[in-house]
Short mmCIF file of C-alpha atoms and ligand atoms in Angstrom, two decimals:
data_model
loop_
_atom_site.label_atom_id
_atom_site.label_comp_id
_atom_site.label_asym_id
_atom_site.label_seq_id
_atom_site.Cartn_x
_atom_site.Cartn_y
_atom_site.Cartn_z
CA UNK N 27 0.00 0.00 0.00
CA UNK N 28 1.41 3.41 -0.98
CA UNK N 29 2.13 6.00 1.69
CA UNK N 30 -0.54 8.33 0.18
CA UNK N 31 -3.15 5.53 0.16
CA UNK N 32 -2.27 4.60 3.72
CA UNK N 33 -2.71 8.13 4.99
CA UNK N 34 -5.95 8.50 3.00
CA UNK N 35 -7.26 5.33 4.69
CA UNK N 36 -6.15 6.52 8.14
CA UNK N 37 -7.66 9.92 7.46
CA UNK N 38 -10.97 8.35 6.40
CA UNK N 39 -10.94 6.11 9.42
CA UNK N 40 -10.40 9.09 11.73
CA UNK N 41 -13.17 10.98 9.95
CA UNK N 42 -15.64 8.11 10.46
CA UNK N 43 -14.58 7.83 14.10
CA UNK N 44 -15.07 11.55 14.62
CA UNK N 45 -18.51 11.30 13.00
CA UNK N 46 -19.48 8.37 15.25
CA UNK N 47 -18.22 10.27 18.28
CA UNK N 48 -20.18 13.40 17.40
CA UNK N 49 -23.32 11.34 16.78
CA UNK N 50 -22.83 9.67 20.14
CA UNK N 51 -22.35 13.02 21.89
CA UNK N 52 -25.37 14.43 20.11
CA UNK N 53 -27.48 11.50 21.29
CA UNK N 54 -26.18 11.96 24.83
CA UNK N 55 -27.05 15.65 24.73
CA UNK N 56 -30.49 14.90 23.32
CA UNK N 57 -31.17 12.29 26.03
CA UNK N 58 -30.07 14.78 28.67
CA UNK N 59 -32.36 17.46 27.28
CA UNK N 60 -35.31 15.05 27.12
CA UNK N 61 -34.66 13.90 30.70
CA UNK N 62 -34.39 17.53 31.84
CA UNK N 63 -37.62 18.53 30.13
CA UNK N 64 -39.47 15.52 31.59
CA UNK N 65 -38.10 16.33 35.03
CA UNK N 66 -39.30 19.91 34.71
CA UNK N 67 -42.83 18.58 34.20
CA UNK N 68 -42.70 16.09 37.05
CA UNK N 69 -43.15 16.95 40.71
CA UNK N 70 -40.14 17.67 42.92
CA UNK N 71 -41.40 14.82 45.05
CA UNK N 72 -40.77 12.16 42.42
CA UNK N 73 -37.65 13.86 41.06
CA UNK N 74 -35.91 13.71 44.41
CA UNK N 75 -36.35 9.98 44.95
CA UNK N 76 -34.28 7.32 43.26
CA UNK N 77 -35.39 4.09 41.68
CA UNK N 78 -35.19 1.12 44.04
CA UNK N 79 -31.74 -0.31 43.28
CA UNK N 80 -32.81 -3.85 44.19
CA UNK N 81 -35.60 -3.64 41.66
CA UNK N 82 -33.31 -1.80 39.20
CA UNK N 83 -30.66 -4.52 39.32
CA UNK N 84 -33.28 -7.22 38.89
CA UNK N 85 -34.62 -5.37 35.85
CA UNK N 86 -31.12 -5.01 34.38
CA UNK N 87 -30.38 -8.71 34.78
CA UNK N 88 -33.75 -9.63 33.23
CA UNK N 89 -32.86 -7.43 30.23
CA UNK N 90 -29.46 -9.09 29.85
CA UNK N 91 -31.05 -12.54 30.16
CA UNK N 92 -33.52 -11.57 27.42
CA UNK N 93 -30.50 -10.80 25.20
CA UNK N 94 -29.39 -14.40 25.73
CA UNK N 95 -26.68 -13.66 28.31
CA UNK N 96 -26.52 -16.26 31.04
CA UNK N 97 -26.81 -14.04 34.12
CA UNK N 98 -27.11 -15.42 37.64
CA UNK N 99 -29.16 -12.91 39.56
CA UNK N 100 -28.64 -12.73 43.30
CA UNK N 101 -29.93 -9.18 43.38
CA UNK N 102 -33.53 -9.43 44.47
CA UNK N 103 -34.52 -10.65 47.90
CA UNK N 104 -37.12 -13.12 46.81
CA UNK N 105 -37.53 -16.74 47.96
CA UNK N 106 -37.30 -19.19 45.05
CA UNK N 107 -39.79 -21.55 46.73
CA UNK N 108 -43.35 -21.93 45.50
CA UNK N 109 -46.12 -20.63 47.73
CA UNK N 110 -47.30 -23.63 49.85
CA UNK N 111 -50.08 -25.55 48.06
CA UNK N 112 -52.49 -25.17 50.98
CA UNK N 113 -52.28 -21.37 50.61
CA UNK N 114 -52.83 -21.56 46.87
CA UNK N 115 -55.86 -23.81 47.45
CA UNK N 116 -57.35 -21.26 49.84
CA UNK N 117 -57.00 -18.59 47.17
CA UNK N 118 -58.57 -20.82 44.51
CA UNK N 119 -61.47 -21.51 46.83
CA UNK N 120 -61.90 -17.77 47.42
CA UNK N 121 -62.21 -17.24 43.68
CA UNK N 122 -64.76 -20.07 43.33
CA UNK N 123 -66.69 -18.75 46.33
CA UNK N 124 -66.90 -15.35 44.64
CA UNK N 125 -64.98 -13.69 47.44
CA UNK N 126 -64.39 -10.94 44.95
CA UNK N 127 -65.81 -7.75 46.40
CA UNK N 128 -64.24 -4.80 48.18
CA UNK N 129 -63.41 -5.64 51.75
CA UNK N 130 -62.81 -3.39 54.75
CA UNK N 131 -59.81 -1.19 53.78
CA UNK N 132 -57.74 -2.69 56.62
CA UNK N 133 -58.63 -6.25 55.63
CA UNK N 134 -61.72 -8.31 56.46
CA UNK N 135 -62.34 -8.80 60.16
CA UNK N 136 -61.68 -12.55 60.41
CA UNK N 137 -58.31 -12.03 58.72
CA UNK N 138 -57.36 -9.36 61.23
CA UNK N 139 -58.50 -11.68 64.03
CA UNK N 140 -56.27 -14.41 62.60
CA UNK N 141 -53.37 -11.94 62.52
CA UNK N 142 -54.00 -11.08 66.19
CA UNK N 143 -53.94 -14.82 66.96
CA UNK N 144 -50.64 -15.14 65.09
CA UNK N 145 -49.11 -12.29 67.13
CA UNK N 146 -50.33 -13.95 70.34
CA UNK N 147 -49.05 -17.41 69.33
CA UNK N 148 -45.67 -16.42 67.84
CA UNK N 149 -44.75 -13.23 69.65
CA UNK N 150 -46.82 -13.24 72.85
CA UNK N 151 -48.20 -9.88 71.77
CA UNK N 152 -51.79 -8.79 72.35
CA UNK N 153 -53.48 -6.78 69.63
CA UNK N 154 -57.12 -6.17 68.78
CA UNK N 155 -58.33 -6.24 65.16
CA UNK N 156 -58.71 -2.46 65.13
CA UNK N 157 -54.95 -2.20 65.67
CA UNK N 158 -54.19 -4.19 62.52
CA UNK N 159 -54.01 -2.87 58.94
CA UNK N 160 -53.49 -5.29 56.07
CA UNK N 161 -51.94 -3.71 52.98
CA UNK N 162 -50.53 -4.53 49.57
CA UNK N 163 -47.15 -5.42 51.08
CA UNK N 164 -44.84 -4.47 53.93
CA UNK N 165 -43.64 -1.70 51.64
CA UNK N 166 -47.07 -0.09 51.62
CA UNK N 167 -47.44 -0.61 55.37
CA UNK N 168 -44.18 1.28 55.89
CA UNK N 169 -45.26 4.08 53.53
CA UNK N 170 -48.69 4.32 55.22
CA UNK N 171 -47.12 4.74 58.64
CA UNK N 172 -44.39 7.19 57.60
CA UNK N 173 -46.87 9.33 55.68
CA UNK N 174 -49.23 9.25 58.63
CA UNK N 175 -46.65 10.22 61.26
CA UNK N 176 -43.87 12.26 59.69
CA UNK N 177 -44.26 15.97 58.99
CA UNK N 178 -41.91 17.97 56.76
CA UNK N 179 -38.72 18.59 58.72
CA UNK N 180 -39.25 15.79 61.23
CA UNK N 181 -36.14 13.72 61.77
CA UNK N 182 -36.21 9.97 61.29
CA UNK N 183 -33.36 7.90 62.69
CA UNK N 184 -32.27 5.07 60.44
CA UNK N 185 -29.38 2.80 61.39
CA UNK N 186 -27.24 2.00 58.33
CA UNK N 187 -27.04 -0.36 56.56
CA UNK N 188 -30.78 0.08 56.03
CA UNK N 189 -33.30 -1.40 53.66
CA UNK N 190 -33.29 0.40 50.35
CA UNK N 191 -36.79 1.94 50.45
CA UNK N 192 -36.71 3.50 53.93
CA UNK N 193 -34.85 6.61 52.85
CA UNK N 194 -36.91 7.26 49.76
CA UNK N 195 -40.18 6.88 51.70
CA UNK N 196 -38.91 9.36 54.31
CA UNK N 197 -38.05 11.76 51.48
CA UNK N 198 -41.56 11.47 50.03
CA UNK N 199 -42.87 12.48 53.46
CA UNK N 200 -40.37 15.39 53.44
CA UNK N 201 -38.80 14.03 56.60
CA UNK N 202 -35.08 14.29 57.29
CA UNK N 203 -33.26 10.95 57.48
CA UNK N 204 -30.65 10.85 60.25
CA UNK N 205 -28.31 8.00 59.46
CA UNK N 206 -26.57 6.18 62.28
CA UNK N 207 -23.58 4.31 60.85
CA UNK N 208 -22.88 0.83 62.13
CA UNK N 209 -20.14 -1.55 61.03
CA UNK N 210 -18.89 -5.11 61.03
CA UNK N 211 -17.35 -4.77 64.50
CA UNK N 212 -20.77 -4.21 66.10
CA UNK N 213 -22.43 -6.84 63.85
CA UNK N 214 -24.09 -3.83 62.20
CA UNK N 215 -26.24 -3.13 65.26
CA UNK N 216 -27.05 0.33 66.57
CA UNK N 217 -25.91 0.79 70.16
CA UNK N 218 -27.92 2.68 72.82
CA UNK N 219 -25.20 5.34 72.93
CA UNK N 220 -25.46 5.88 69.19
CA UNK N 221 -29.24 6.13 69.41
CA UNK N 222 -29.08 8.57 72.32
CA UNK N 223 -26.66 10.81 70.41
CA UNK N 224 -28.84 10.87 67.30
CA UNK N 225 -32.00 12.02 69.11
CA UNK N 226 -32.87 15.73 68.90
CA UNK N 227 -36.08 17.62 69.73
CA UNK N 228 -37.06 17.11 66.08
CA UNK N 229 -36.82 13.31 66.13
CA UNK N 230 -40.11 11.62 65.39
CA UNK N 231 -39.37 8.08 64.37
CA UNK N 232 -36.78 5.29 64.32
CA UNK N 233 -36.92 2.84 61.41
CA UNK N 234 -35.06 -0.44 61.49
CA UNK N 235 -35.36 -4.09 60.60
CA UNK N 236 -34.60 -7.21 62.62
CA UNK N 237 -33.63 -9.64 61.13
CA UNK N 238 -31.95 -6.96 59.06
CA UNK N 239 -31.95 -6.54 55.32
CA UNK N 240 -29.13 -6.28 54.10
CA UNK N 241 -26.85 -7.50 56.92
CA UNK N 242 -28.80 -10.46 58.29
CA UNK N 243 -28.12 -9.19 61.83
CA UNK N 244 -30.65 -10.23 64.46
CA UNK N 245 -31.07 -8.11 67.58
CA UNK N 246 -31.16 -10.02 70.86
CA UNK N 247 -33.72 -9.26 73.54
CA UNK N 248 -31.30 -7.29 75.74
CA UNK N 249 -30.11 -5.26 72.76
CA UNK N 250 -33.65 -4.25 71.85
CA UNK N 251 -34.51 -3.56 75.47
CA UNK N 252 -31.54 -1.20 75.83
CA UNK N 253 -32.79 0.76 72.78
CA UNK N 254 -36.38 0.65 74.06
CA UNK N 255 -35.30 2.16 77.38
CA UNK N 256 -33.87 5.15 75.53
CA UNK N 257 -37.05 5.55 73.50
CA UNK N 258 -39.01 5.45 76.77
CA UNK N 259 -37.27 8.60 77.96
CA UNK N 260 -38.38 10.48 74.80
CA UNK N 261 -42.17 10.46 74.89
CA UNK N 262 -42.58 11.96 71.39
CA UNK N 263 -40.52 9.24 69.71
CA UNK N 264 -41.96 6.26 67.78
CA UNK N 265 -40.33 3.08 66.50
CA UNK N 266 -41.11 1.34 63.26
CA UNK N 267 -39.90 -2.19 63.74
CA UNK N 268 -39.75 -4.01 60.42
CA UNK N 269 -40.00 -7.70 61.29
CA UNK N 270 -40.80 -9.11 57.88
CA UNK N 271 -37.97 -11.67 58.17
CA UNK N 272 -39.27 -12.84 61.57
CA UNK N 273 -39.35 -16.52 60.58
CA UNK N 274 -36.09 -16.51 58.65
CA UNK N 275 -34.02 -16.47 61.79
CA UNK N 276 -31.30 -19.04 62.50
CA UNK N 277 -30.24 -17.93 65.97
CA UNK N 278 -32.26 -17.01 69.01
CA UNK N 279 -36.05 -16.82 68.89
CA UNK N 280 -37.36 -13.70 67.18
CA UNK N 281 -37.68 -10.64 69.40
CA UNK N 282 -40.27 -7.93 68.79
CA UNK N 283 -39.90 -4.34 69.92
CA UNK N 284 -43.56 -4.34 70.94
CA UNK N 285 -42.86 -6.85 73.73
CA UNK N 286 -41.67 -3.98 75.97
CA UNK N 287 -44.89 -2.82 77.55
CA UNK N 288 -43.43 0.52 78.59
CA UNK N 289 -43.17 1.61 74.93
CA UNK N 290 -45.71 -0.66 73.19
CA UNK N 291 -48.02 2.31 72.60
CA UNK N 292 -45.29 3.82 70.43
CA UNK N 293 -44.27 0.79 68.38
CA UNK N 294 -45.39 0.16 64.81
CA UNK N 295 -44.72 -3.46 63.93
CA UNK N 296 -44.37 -4.28 60.24
CA UNK N 297 -44.72 -7.82 58.95
CA UNK N 298 -46.05 -9.58 55.88
CA UNK N 299 -46.24 -12.78 53.91
CA UNK N 300 -43.72 -12.09 51.11
CA UNK N 301 -40.68 -13.66 52.71
CA UNK N 302 -41.72 -16.30 55.25
CA UNK N 303 -44.47 -17.78 53.09
CA UNK N 304 -42.83 -17.29 49.66
CA UNK N 305 -45.61 -14.95 48.56
CA UNK N 306 -43.79 -11.93 47.11
CA UNK N 307 -46.13 -11.49 44.17
CA UNK N 308 -49.36 -11.82 46.16
CA UNK N 309 -48.80 -8.44 47.82
CA UNK N 310 -49.82 -8.85 51.42
CA UNK N 311 -48.45 -6.66 54.20
CA UNK N 312 -49.30 -6.33 57.88
CA UNK N 313 -49.03 -3.48 60.34
CA UNK N 314 -49.84 -3.69 64.04
CA UNK N 315 -49.88 -0.38 65.90
CA UNK N 316 -51.88 1.67 68.39
CA UNK N 317 -55.46 2.15 67.21
CA UNK N 318 -55.06 5.85 66.35
CA UNK N 319 -52.10 5.06 64.07
CA UNK N 320 -53.98 2.12 62.51
CA UNK N 321 -56.95 4.41 61.83
CA UNK N 322 -54.68 7.00 60.19
CA UNK N 323 -53.10 4.31 57.98
CA UNK N 324 -56.55 2.97 57.09
CA UNK N 325 -57.52 6.50 56.02
CA UNK N 326 -54.33 6.92 53.98
CA UNK N 327 -54.70 3.53 52.32
CA UNK N 328 -58.39 4.16 51.70
CA UNK N 329 -57.42 7.03 49.41
CA UNK N 330 -54.58 5.28 47.60
CA UNK N 331 -55.27 1.60 47.06
CA UNK N 332 -58.16 0.50 49.29
CA UNK N 333 -57.69 -2.99 50.66
CA UNK N 334 -55.32 -5.45 49.05
CA UNK N 335 -56.89 -8.08 46.78
CA UNK N 336 -59.66 -10.04 48.48
CA UNK N 337 -58.12 -13.26 47.12
CA UNK N 338 -54.74 -12.39 48.61
CA UNK N 339 -56.48 -11.77 51.92
CA UNK N 340 -57.90 -15.29 51.92
CA UNK N 341 -54.42 -16.64 51.10
CA UNK N 342 -52.92 -14.58 53.94
CA UNK N 343 -55.61 -15.87 56.28
CA UNK N 344 -54.51 -19.44 55.55
CA UNK N 345 -50.84 -18.43 55.96
CA UNK N 346 -51.55 -17.04 59.44
CA UNK N 347 -52.88 -20.43 60.54
CA UNK N 348 -50.14 -22.66 59.10
CA UNK N 349 -48.20 -24.99 61.30
CA UNK N 350 -44.66 -23.57 61.45
CA UNK N 351 -42.83 -26.92 61.61
CA UNK N 352 -44.67 -28.37 58.61
CA UNK N 353 -44.68 -25.44 56.25
CA UNK N 354 -42.17 -22.76 57.23
CA UNK N 355 -39.34 -24.62 58.93
CA UNK N 356 -38.28 -26.56 55.82
CA UNK N 357 -37.80 -23.26 53.96
CA UNK N 358 -35.94 -21.69 56.89
CA UNK N 359 -33.72 -24.75 57.14
CA UNK N 360 -32.94 -24.53 53.43
CA UNK N 361 -31.98 -20.86 53.88
CA UNK N 362 -29.70 -21.76 56.79
CA UNK N 363 -27.94 -24.42 54.69
CA UNK N 364 -27.50 -21.94 51.85
CA UNK N 365 -26.14 -19.33 54.23
CA UNK N 366 -23.55 -21.82 55.50
CA UNK N 367 -22.68 -22.83 51.96
CA UNK N 368 -22.17 -19.24 50.84
CA UNK N 369 -20.05 -18.33 53.88
CA UNK N 370 -17.98 -21.44 53.30
CA UNK N 371 -17.38 -20.73 49.62
CA UNK N 372 -16.61 -17.11 50.39
CA UNK N 373 -13.68 -18.17 52.59
CA UNK N 374 -11.92 -19.11 49.37
CA UNK N 375 -12.27 -15.63 47.90
CA UNK N 376 -9.78 -13.03 49.10
CA UNK N 377 -10.94 -9.67 50.40
CA UNK N 378 -14.54 -10.37 51.39
CA UNK N 379 -15.07 -9.47 55.04
CA UNK N 380 -18.44 -10.40 56.48
CA UNK N 381 -20.40 -10.91 59.66
CA UNK N 382 -22.26 -14.16 60.22
CA UNK N 383 -25.80 -13.29 59.14
CA UNK N 384 -28.23 -14.89 61.58
CA UNK N 385 -31.40 -14.13 59.66
CA UNK N 386 -33.01 -12.98 56.40
CA UNK N 387 -31.28 -14.31 53.27
CA UNK N 388 -28.48 -11.90 52.47
CA UNK N 389 -24.72 -11.79 52.84
CA UNK N 390 -23.21 -8.32 52.92
CA UNK N 391 -19.43 -8.43 52.51
CA UNK N 392 -17.14 -5.44 52.89
CA UNK N 393 -15.04 -5.24 49.75
CA UNK N 394 -12.59 -2.33 50.21
CA UNK N 395 -9.73 -4.80 49.57
CA UNK N 396 -10.49 -4.37 45.87
CA UNK N 397 -10.39 -0.57 45.87
CA UNK N 398 -7.80 0.74 43.43
CA UNK N 399 -7.56 -2.61 41.62
CA UNK N 400 -7.92 -2.68 37.84
CA UNK N 401 -8.76 -4.93 34.92
CA UNK N 402 -9.14 -3.81 31.30
CA UNK N 403 -11.07 -0.51 31.46
CA UNK N 404 -12.39 -1.21 34.97
CA UNK N 405 -11.03 0.51 38.07
CA UNK N 406 -12.73 -0.41 41.31
CA UNK N 407 -13.34 2.51 43.63
CA UNK N 408 -16.54 1.43 45.36
CA UNK N 409 -19.25 -1.23 45.58
CA UNK N 410 -21.05 0.17 42.53
CA UNK N 411 -17.91 -0.30 40.40
CA UNK N 412 -17.46 -3.82 41.71
CA UNK N 413 -21.11 -4.70 41.09
CA UNK N 414 -20.88 -3.46 37.50
CA UNK N 415 -17.63 -5.34 36.98
CA UNK N 416 -19.14 -8.57 38.34
CA UNK N 417 -22.19 -8.12 36.13
CA UNK N 418 -20.18 -7.56 32.96
CA UNK N 419 -17.20 -9.84 33.59
CA UNK N 420 -18.77 -12.47 35.85
CA UNK N 421 -22.38 -12.37 34.63
CA UNK N 422 -23.44 -12.14 38.23
CA UNK N 423 -26.03 -9.60 39.39
CA UNK N 424 -25.68 -8.25 42.95
CA UNK N 425 -26.64 -4.97 44.61
CA UNK N 426 -24.07 -2.31 45.58
CA UNK N 427 -23.83 -1.14 49.18
CA UNK N 428 -24.76 2.36 47.95
CA UNK N 429 -28.38 1.19 47.98
CA UNK N 430 -28.15 0.46 51.70
CA UNK N 431 -26.12 3.41 52.93
CA UNK N 432 -22.42 2.85 52.26
CA UNK N 433 -20.73 1.91 49.03
CA UNK N 434 -17.96 -0.29 50.36
CA UNK N 435 -20.15 -3.36 50.52
CA UNK N 436 -22.03 -5.56 48.08
CA UNK N 437 -25.17 -7.53 48.86
CA UNK N 438 -26.03 -10.89 47.58
CA UNK N 439 -29.24 -12.69 48.19
CA UNK N 440 -28.89 -16.43 48.71
CA UNK N 441 -32.60 -17.11 48.22
CA UNK N 442 -31.81 -19.41 45.32
CA UNK N 443 -30.76 -23.02 44.73
CA UNK N 444 -27.46 -24.41 46.07
CA UNK N 445 -26.48 -25.28 42.52
CA UNK N 446 -26.85 -21.66 41.41
CA UNK N 447 -25.05 -20.41 44.50
CA UNK N 448 -22.07 -22.68 43.81
CA UNK N 449 -21.90 -21.44 40.22
CA UNK N 450 -22.34 -17.81 41.36
CA UNK N 451 -19.49 -18.01 43.84
CA UNK N 452 -17.30 -19.69 41.22
CA UNK N 453 -17.98 -16.85 38.80
CA UNK N 454 -17.31 -14.33 41.50
CA UNK N 455 -14.00 -15.92 42.45
CA UNK N 456 -12.84 -16.09 38.83
CA UNK N 457 -13.87 -12.53 38.03
CA UNK N 458 -12.33 -11.04 41.19
CA UNK N 459 -9.07 -12.91 40.52
CA UNK N 460 -8.67 -10.83 37.33
CA UNK N 461 -8.41 -7.61 39.33
CA UNK N 462 -5.00 -6.43 40.39
N1 PMP L 528 -38.97 -4.59 54.53
C1 PMP L 528 -37.84 -5.24 54.22
C2 PMP L 528 -36.73 -5.22 55.21
C3 PMP L 528 -37.71 -5.91 53.00
O1 PMP L 528 -36.59 -6.55 52.71
C4 PMP L 528 -38.78 -5.88 52.09
C5 PMP L 528 -38.56 -6.51 50.74
N2 PMP L 528 -39.53 -7.22 50.27
C6 PMP L 528 -39.95 -5.21 52.46
C7 PMP L 528 -40.01 -4.56 53.67
C8 PMP L 528 -41.14 -5.12 51.55
O2 PMP L 528 -41.79 -6.35 51.46
P1 PMP L 528 -43.17 -6.55 50.68
O3 PMP L 528 -42.86 -7.48 49.57
O4 PMP L 528 -44.10 -7.17 51.69
O5 PMP L 528 -43.63 -5.23 50.23
N1 LIG L 529 -37.01 -6.52 49.67
C1 LIG L 529 -36.41 -7.16 48.56
C2 LIG L 529 -34.96 -6.75 48.43
O1 LIG L 529 -34.45 -6.06 49.25
C3 LIG L 529 -37.23 -7.00 47.31
C4 LIG L 529 -37.00 -5.78 46.47
C5 LIG L 529 -37.81 -4.61 46.88
O2 LIG L 529 -38.95 -4.80 47.30
O3 LIG L 529 -37.26 -3.52 46.77
O4 LIG L 529 -34.35 -7.17 47.49
#
């Protein structure tokens, strides 16, 4: 090839590249302008909240799967078990019985009575049906209560790591989240001293989960009592205790905040059927709280969604009556085995520091060991970088710690088969080994 031809070819190549680049930049600019103009039309309320990153990651991995890429998704906290047959049968019967009309917004009375009986049986807690509100999921129960209690400017204490939606729901209510950082050394539990320090005259609510999503930490009775004693000394303070993972607990028996009589009139207990009964898609949530809070949530829900599906209510009713050992324990045992498997396999992977999760179905390793490490065009500076790297290089979908308060962690959900977990950890080990 002559020198002149060569330089013509190189010149043409550069020209095409420059054209592609300008088209790309133009598209970027256009997208930005469109996003900006849509945002200008939307309310500040929706603009200031972010998409749920757990749901976002699940969506991303579904999209990649649809493109034929073999992704293992450990992003969404969702049991892989089928809803127990006996619950499905109750729902089918409800359909055949034409149980298909609007019910009481808080759920039909016999369901709320069954929920009270569940609280008595499992938690030794006494509630009356007018203190119970059934919703379309624990998520709605949380939103109902926050919107009913929090005024603009009220402070809400949230120990981090926290579940992804707490902060966004507080923002919708125009509350001010006050984050209390916890770490591996304290098994990610908020101490009484930390709580005391975070309280100001503006504090309205504390929001936390036990067993905790994402850390799997389970508060012991004395630990909750020490926090409850502090709350007792602040009569304007309420606690939202998210106990949706109550039955997925491998250590001591589950402990409820509401057991402490001296603060029970200020505790909002959140529960539901998604996790313990493998019913994520049915949308059934439970709140137990003082009657005046329950009435406010009923009013709120009555304007947004009304009651959850009447068929779901019948299914929940059956779930409330199930024998734990026959129906729930086998699932819990499977989760415990998977937890042990994951922790065991993780020992073989350098740089993953973790607590021993005693509940829920997540492992939440600290990954700062990888900060500064590189491979190809990747440089890892935080959990988000590592999550993206693992998705693209390892075909493994996880959730970055940024979703839960600090981006030096990654969360993986082990609510999937042992076979998939073994493959996932293999992929993770191989991908991480490329970083240096
Ligand atoms: N709280 C926690 C801690 C959760 O992990 C979840 C996730 N499902 C929810 C609440 C919401 O559950 P639901 O499916 O009942 O809305
Ligand atoms: N709670 C689950 C999780 O943390 C489900 C996702 C969601 O509801 O945001 O993954």
